[in-house]
PDB file of C-alpha atoms in Angstrom:
ATOM      1  CA  MET E 230      46.785 128.683  89.242  1.00  0.00           C
ATOM      2  CA  ALA E 231      50.039 127.020  90.266  1.00  0.00           C
ATOM      3  CA  GLU E 232      53.183 127.616  88.265  1.00  0.00           C
ATOM      4  CA  ARG E 233      54.300 124.562  86.390  1.00  0.00           C
ATOM      5  CA  GLY E 234      57.839 123.316  86.949  1.00  0.00           C
ATOM      6  CA  ARG E 235      58.650 125.169  90.144  1.00  0.00           C
ATOM      7  CA  VAL E 236      61.716 123.722  91.840  1.00  0.00           C
ATOM      8  CA  GLU E 237      59.819 123.266  95.124  1.00  0.00           C
ATOM      9  CA  ASP E 238      57.274 121.009  93.401  1.00  0.00           C
ATOM     10  CA  LEU E 239      59.795 118.636  91.857  1.00  0.00           C
ATOM     11  CA  GLU E 240      60.107 115.188  93.355  1.00  0.00           C
ATOM     12  CA  VAL E 241      63.512 114.574  94.920  1.00  0.00           C
ATOM     13  CA  LEU E 242      65.176 111.730  93.110  1.00  0.00           C
ATOM     14  CA  GLU E 243      67.927 109.561  94.516  1.00  0.00           C
ATOM     15  CA  GLY E 244      71.210 111.387  94.109  1.00  0.00           C
ATOM     16  CA  ASP E 245      69.538 114.823  94.135  1.00  0.00           C
ATOM     17  CA  GLU E 246      69.478 115.189  97.911  1.00  0.00           C
ATOM     18  CA  GLY E 247      72.084 117.927  97.880  1.00  0.00           C
ATOM     19  CA  GLU E 248      75.478 117.886  99.484  1.00  0.00           C
ATOM     20  CA  PRO E 249      75.865 115.686 102.556  1.00  0.00           C
ATOM     21  CA  GLU E 250      76.889 117.311 105.802  1.00  0.00           C
ATOM     22  CA  VAL E 251      79.156 114.419 106.842  1.00  0.00           C
ATOM     23  CA  GLY E 252      82.243 115.726 108.566  1.00  0.00           C
ATOM     24  CA  ARG E 253      81.613 119.277 107.406  1.00  0.00           C
ATOM     25  CA  HIS E 254      81.194 120.850 110.828  1.00  0.00           C
ATOM     26  CA  ARG E 255      82.864 118.180 112.882  1.00  0.00           C
ATOM     27  CA  ASP E 256      85.603 119.238 115.261  1.00  0.00           C
ATOM     28  CA  VAL E 257      88.290 116.741 114.315  1.00  0.00           C
ATOM     29  CA  GLY E 258      90.552 117.739 117.218  1.00  0.00           C
ATOM     30  CA  SER E 259      87.819 116.970 119.740  1.00  0.00           C
ATOM     31  CA  ALA E 260      87.064 113.688 118.023  1.00  0.00           C
ATOM     32  CA  LEU E 261      90.741 112.678 118.248  1.00  0.00           C
ATOM     33  CA  LEU E 262      90.744 113.482 121.962  1.00  0.00           C
ATOM     34  CA  GLN E 263      87.457 111.677 122.603  1.00  0.00           C
ATOM     35  CA  THR E 264      87.983 108.557 120.472  1.00  0.00           C
ATOM     36  CA  PRO E 265      89.713 105.739 122.352  1.00  0.00           C
ATOM     37  CA  LEU E 266      92.196 103.528 120.514  1.00  0.00           C
ATOM     38  CA  ALA E 267      89.809 100.629 121.151  1.00  0.00           C
ATOM     39  CA  ASP E 268      87.468 102.231 118.580  1.00  0.00           C
ATOM     40  CA  VAL E 269      90.154 102.436 115.876  1.00  0.00           C
ATOM     41  CA  ARG E 270      90.387  99.651 113.330  1.00  0.00           C
ATOM     42  CA  ARG E 271      93.855  98.346 114.013  1.00  0.00           C
ATOM     43  CA  ALA E 272      95.744  95.138 113.477  1.00  0.00           C
ATOM     44  CA  SER E 273      96.232  92.566 116.170  1.00  0.00           C
ATOM     45  CA  ALA E 274      99.835  92.486 117.301  1.00  0.00           C
ATOM     46  CA  VAL E 275     101.997  89.911 115.544  1.00  0.00           C
ATOM     47  CA  GLN E 276     104.285  88.671 118.313  1.00  0.00           C
ATOM     48  CA  VAL E 277     107.727  87.105 118.484  1.00  0.00           C
ATOM     49  CA  ALA E 278     109.961  86.050 121.346  1.00  0.00           C
ATOM     50  CA  PRO E 279     113.208  87.997 121.899  1.00  0.00           C
ATOM     51  CA  ASP E 280     115.324  84.961 121.003  1.00  0.00           C
ATOM     52  CA  ALA E 281     113.496  84.342 117.694  1.00  0.00           C
ATOM     53  CA  PRO E 282     115.787  84.709 114.678  1.00  0.00           C
ATOM     54  CA  VAL E 283     115.378  87.945 112.744  1.00  0.00           C
ATOM     55  CA  GLN E 284     114.527  85.902 109.637  1.00  0.00           C
ATOM     56  CA  ARG E 285     111.521  84.465 111.516  1.00  0.00           C
ATOM     57  CA  ALA E 286     110.319  87.990 112.344  1.00  0.00           C
ATOM     58  CA  VAL E 287     110.767  89.064 108.711  1.00  0.00           C
ATOM     59  CA  ASP E 288     108.911  85.970 107.471  1.00  0.00           C
ATOM     60  CA  LEU E 289     106.034  86.715 109.859  1.00  0.00           C
ATOM     61  CA  MET E 290     105.902  90.346 108.728  1.00  0.00           C
ATOM     62  CA  ARG E 291     105.689  89.252 105.095  1.00  0.00           C
ATOM     63  CA  ALA E 292     103.114  86.513 105.754  1.00  0.00           C
ATOM     64  CA  LYS E 293     100.874  88.737 107.889  1.00  0.00           C
ATOM     65  CA  LYS E 294     101.454  91.804 105.673  1.00  0.00           C
ATOM     66  CA  VAL E 295     102.539  94.006 108.574  1.00  0.00           C
ATOM     67  CA  SER E 296     105.512  96.304 108.942  1.00  0.00           C
ATOM     68  CA  ALA E 297     106.225  95.643 112.622  1.00  0.00           C
ATOM     69  CA  VAL E 298     106.156  92.818 115.156  1.00  0.00           C
ATOM     70  CA  VAL E 299     105.873  93.166 118.907  1.00  0.00           C
ATOM     71  CA  VAL E 300     108.558  91.410 120.915  1.00  0.00           C
ATOM     72  CA  VAL E 301     107.141  89.758 124.032  1.00  0.00           C
ATOM     73  CA  GLU E 302     108.913  88.052 126.908  1.00  0.00           C
ATOM     74  CA  ARG E 303     108.726  84.311 127.126  1.00  0.00           C
ATOM     75  CA  GLY E 304     106.724  82.690 129.874  1.00  0.00           C
ATOM     76  CA  LYS E 305     103.323  83.309 131.337  1.00  0.00           C
ATOM     77  CA  ALA E 306     103.455  87.116 131.592  1.00  0.00           C
ATOM     78  CA  ARG E 307     104.257  87.728 127.880  1.00  0.00           C
ATOM     79  CA  ARG E 308     104.715  91.464 128.483  1.00  0.00           C
ATOM     80  CA  VAL E 309     105.815  93.691 125.620  1.00  0.00           C
ATOM     81  CA  ILE E 310     109.568  94.264 125.839  1.00  0.00           C
ATOM     82  CA  GLY E 311     110.300  95.583 122.364  1.00  0.00           C
ATOM     83  CA  ILE E 312     109.203  96.242 118.820  1.00  0.00           C
ATOM     84  CA  PHE E 313     110.918  95.214 115.601  1.00  0.00           C
ATOM     85  CA  THR E 314     109.997  97.250 112.532  1.00  0.00           C
ATOM     86  CA  GLU E 315     110.992  97.495 108.883  1.00  0.00           C
ATOM     87  CA  ARG E 316     113.103 100.481 109.903  1.00  0.00           C
ATOM     88  CA  ASP E 317     114.959  98.325 112.473  1.00  0.00           C
ATOM     89  CA  LEU E 318     115.552  95.740 109.772  1.00  0.00           C
ATOM     90  CA  VAL E 319     116.962  98.245 107.282  1.00  0.00           C
ATOM     91  CA  ASN E 320     118.957 100.433 109.682  1.00  0.00           C
ATOM     92  CA  ARG E 321     120.168  97.906 112.261  1.00  0.00           C
ATOM     93  CA  ALA E 322     119.915  94.321 111.052  1.00  0.00           C
ATOM     94  CA  LEU E 323     120.822  94.368 107.361  1.00  0.00           C
ATOM     95  CA  PRO E 324     124.181  96.127 107.913  1.00  0.00           C
ATOM     96  CA  ALA E 325     125.186  93.416 110.432  1.00  0.00           C
ATOM     97  CA  ARG E 326     126.854  90.176 109.412  1.00  0.00           C
ATOM     98  CA  GLY E 327     124.718  87.106 110.110  1.00  0.00           C
ATOM     99  CA  TRP E 328     121.600  89.161 110.819  1.00  0.00           C
ATOM    100  CA  ALA E 329     119.122  86.515 109.619  1.00  0.00           C
ATOM    101  CA  LYS E 330     120.070  84.019 112.355  1.00  0.00           C
ATOM    102  CA  ALA E 331     120.689  86.604 115.076  1.00  0.00           C
ATOM    103  CA  PRO E 332     118.071  86.969 117.824  1.00  0.00           C
ATOM    104  CA  VAL E 333     115.541  89.730 117.230  1.00  0.00           C
ATOM    105  CA  ARG E 334     116.422  91.265 120.654  1.00  0.00           C
ATOM    106  CA  ARG E 335     119.755  92.356 119.137  1.00  0.00           C
ATOM    107  CA  PHE E 336     118.071  94.713 116.666  1.00  0.00           C
ATOM    108  CA  MET E 337     114.669  95.510 118.206  1.00  0.00           C
ATOM    109  CA  THR E 338     113.740  98.835 119.746  1.00  0.00           C
ATOM    110  CA  PRO E 339     113.608  97.962 123.460  1.00  0.00           C
ATOM    111  CA  SER E 340     110.974  99.311 125.849  1.00  0.00           C
ATOM    112  CA  PRO E 341     108.850 100.967 123.173  1.00  0.00           C
ATOM    113  CA  GLU E 342     106.316 103.670 123.904  1.00  0.00           C
ATOM    114  CA  THR E 343     102.965 101.961 124.509  1.00  0.00           C
ATOM    115  CA  LEU E 344      99.355 102.984 124.974  1.00  0.00           C
ATOM    116  CA  ARG E 345      96.256 101.300 126.376  1.00  0.00           C
ATOM    117  CA  PRO E 346      93.008 100.643 124.483  1.00  0.00           C
ATOM    118  CA  GLN E 347      91.170 103.328 126.475  1.00  0.00           C
ATOM    119  CA  ASP E 348      93.761 106.037 125.654  1.00  0.00           C
ATOM    120  CA  PRO E 349      92.626 108.712 123.183  1.00  0.00           C
ATOM    121  CA  VAL E 350      93.813 108.618 119.574  1.00  0.00           C
ATOM    122  CA  ALA E 351      95.430 112.040 120.046  1.00  0.00           C
ATOM    123  CA  TYR E 352      98.049 110.426 122.296  1.00  0.00           C
ATOM    124  CA  ALA E 353      99.070 107.979 119.568  1.00  0.00           C
ATOM    125  CA  LEU E 354      99.418 110.888 117.135  1.00  0.00           C
ATOM    126  CA  GLU E 355     101.511 112.809 119.659  1.00  0.00           C
ATOM    127  CA  LYS E 356     103.832 109.855 120.357  1.00  0.00           C
ATOM    128  CA  MET E 357     104.302 109.165 116.650  1.00  0.00           C
ATOM    129  CA  SER E 358     104.953 112.814 115.832  1.00  0.00           C
ATOM    130  CA  VAL E 359     107.381 113.506 118.660  1.00  0.00           C
ATOM    131  CA  GLY E 360     109.149 110.123 118.481  1.00  0.00           C
ATOM    132  CA  ARG E 361     109.156 110.005 114.657  1.00  0.00           C
ATOM    133  CA  PHE E 362     107.884 106.444 114.555  1.00  0.00           C
ATOM    134  CA  ARG E 363     104.993 104.779 112.758  1.00  0.00           C
ATOM    135  CA  HIS E 364     103.813 102.111 115.216  1.00  0.00           C
ATOM    136  CA  VAL E 365     102.729 102.109 118.852  1.00  0.00           C
ATOM    137  CA  PRO E 366     101.983  98.838 120.626  1.00  0.00           C
ATOM    138  CA  VAL E 367      98.694  98.828 122.519  1.00  0.00           C
ATOM    139  CA  VAL E 368      98.915  96.935 125.814  1.00  0.00           C
ATOM    140  CA  ASP E 369      96.466  95.748 128.449  1.00  0.00           C
ATOM    141  CA  ASP E 370      96.815  96.587 132.138  1.00  0.00           C
ATOM    142  CA  GLY E 371      99.291  93.707 132.546  1.00  0.00           C
ATOM    143  CA  GLY E 372     101.566  95.035 129.799  1.00  0.00           C
ATOM    144  CA  ARG E 373     100.572  92.283 127.344  1.00  0.00           C
ATOM    145  CA  ALA E 374     100.056  93.084 123.668  1.00  0.00           C
ATOM    146  CA  ALA E 375      96.446  94.024 122.898  1.00  0.00           C
ATOM    147  CA  GLY E 376      97.178  95.261 119.370  1.00  0.00           C
ATOM    148  CA  ILE E 377      99.290  97.746 117.518  1.00  0.00           C
ATOM    149  CA  VAL E 378      98.277 101.074 116.027  1.00  0.00           C
ATOM    150  CA  SER E 379     100.028 102.294 112.896  1.00  0.00           C
ATOM    151  CA  ALA E 380     100.221 105.659 111.186  1.00  0.00           C
ATOM    152  CA  GLY E 381      98.088 104.144 108.429  1.00  0.00           C
ATOM    153  CA  ASP E 382      95.362 103.255 110.952  1.00  0.00           C
ATOM    154  CA  LEU E 383      95.292 106.882 112.098  1.00  0.00           C
ATOM    155  CA  VAL E 384      95.186 108.209 108.544  1.00  0.00           C
ATOM    156  CA  ASP E 385      92.186 105.942 107.916  1.00  0.00           C
ATOM    157  CA  LEU E 386      90.480 107.354 111.025  1.00  0.00           C
ATOM    158  CA  ILE E 387      91.067 110.950 109.920  1.00  0.00           C
ATOM    159  CA  VAL E 388      89.622 110.146 106.487  1.00  0.00           C
ATOM    160  CA  GLU E 389      86.635 108.576 108.253  1.00  0.00           C
ATOM    161  CA  LEU E 390      86.164 111.756 110.325  1.00  0.00           C
ATOM    162  CA  CYS E 391      86.261 114.019 107.240  1.00  0.00           C
ATOM    163  CA  PRO E 392      85.345 111.854 104.257  1.00  0.00           C
ATOM    164  CA  GLU E 393      83.944 114.693 102.203  1.00  0.00           C
ATOM    165  CA  GLU E 394      87.129 116.728 102.425  1.00  0.00           C
ATOM    166  CA  CYS E 395      89.455 113.773 101.809  1.00  0.00           C
ATOM    167  CA  LEU E 396      87.622 111.505  99.381  1.00  0.00           C
ATOM    168  CA  ASN E 397      85.931 114.017  97.066  1.00  0.00           C
ATOM    169  CA  LEU E 398      89.118 115.418  95.594  1.00  0.00           C
ATOM    170  CA  PRO E 399      90.039 115.606  91.933  1.00  0.00           C
ATOM    171  CA  PRO E 400      92.659 113.085  90.793  1.00  0.00           C
ATOM    172  CA  GLU E 401      95.398 115.738  90.692  1.00  0.00           C
ATOM    173  CA  PRO E 402      95.945 118.705  93.059  1.00  0.00           C
ATOM    174  CA  GLY E 403      96.369 121.061  90.099  1.00  0.00           C
ATOM    175  CA  LEU E 404      92.789 120.385  89.044  1.00  0.00           C
ATOM    176  CA  ALA E 405      91.306 121.617  92.324  1.00  0.00           C
ATOM    177  CA  ARG E 406      89.676 125.001  92.529  1.00  0.00           C
ATOM    178  CA  HIS E 407      91.054 126.633  95.640  1.00  0.00           C
ATOM    179  CA  PRO E 408      89.199 129.525  97.250  1.00  0.00           C
ATOM    180  CA  ARG E 409      90.944 132.840  96.805  1.00  0.00           C
ATOM    181  CA  ALA E 410      91.131 135.670  99.231  1.00  0.00           C
ATOM    182  CA  GLU E 411      88.743 138.501  98.413  1.00  0.00           C
ATOM    183  CA  GLY E 412      90.100 140.962  95.897  1.00  0.00           C
ATOM    184  CA  GLU E 413      92.359 138.488  94.112  1.00  0.00           C
TER     185      GLU E 413
END
């Protein structure tokens, strides 16, 4: 005679599947080295010419809801020659008289660090960490803007790699139960 109500005999209902294994055993470091920037959701590069007024760059940043524009040379080549960020606006442009009508080349960061779409995400993290900046233009083999990767894009990727650890947190850190070392 079978025992009634044994756990093994119960039908699994939706939501009772147990804890998912997503991200649990994933080697995030390897994933960052193996994932090319082309696979990261990133914004297309908003571009301005070096002689564009700073106000135009600021207006574009506001309209496109981005915190940086890529400065590209005029003409057919349109290679990346600089980047103009919110930090450049605050630290370089705003203190200067007549900044709004001045050309963006006056306040941009010239010759920014760049990466290619096939470069691993880990390189973007390294450049941002060492250089203390939040944006890296992504360029094609001709040096033309192919996008821009931001610190926010990389945070989103890390959350995607470990969703369980990042998204299943209590609303306040003080509410979390942290594992204690044995004997404590």
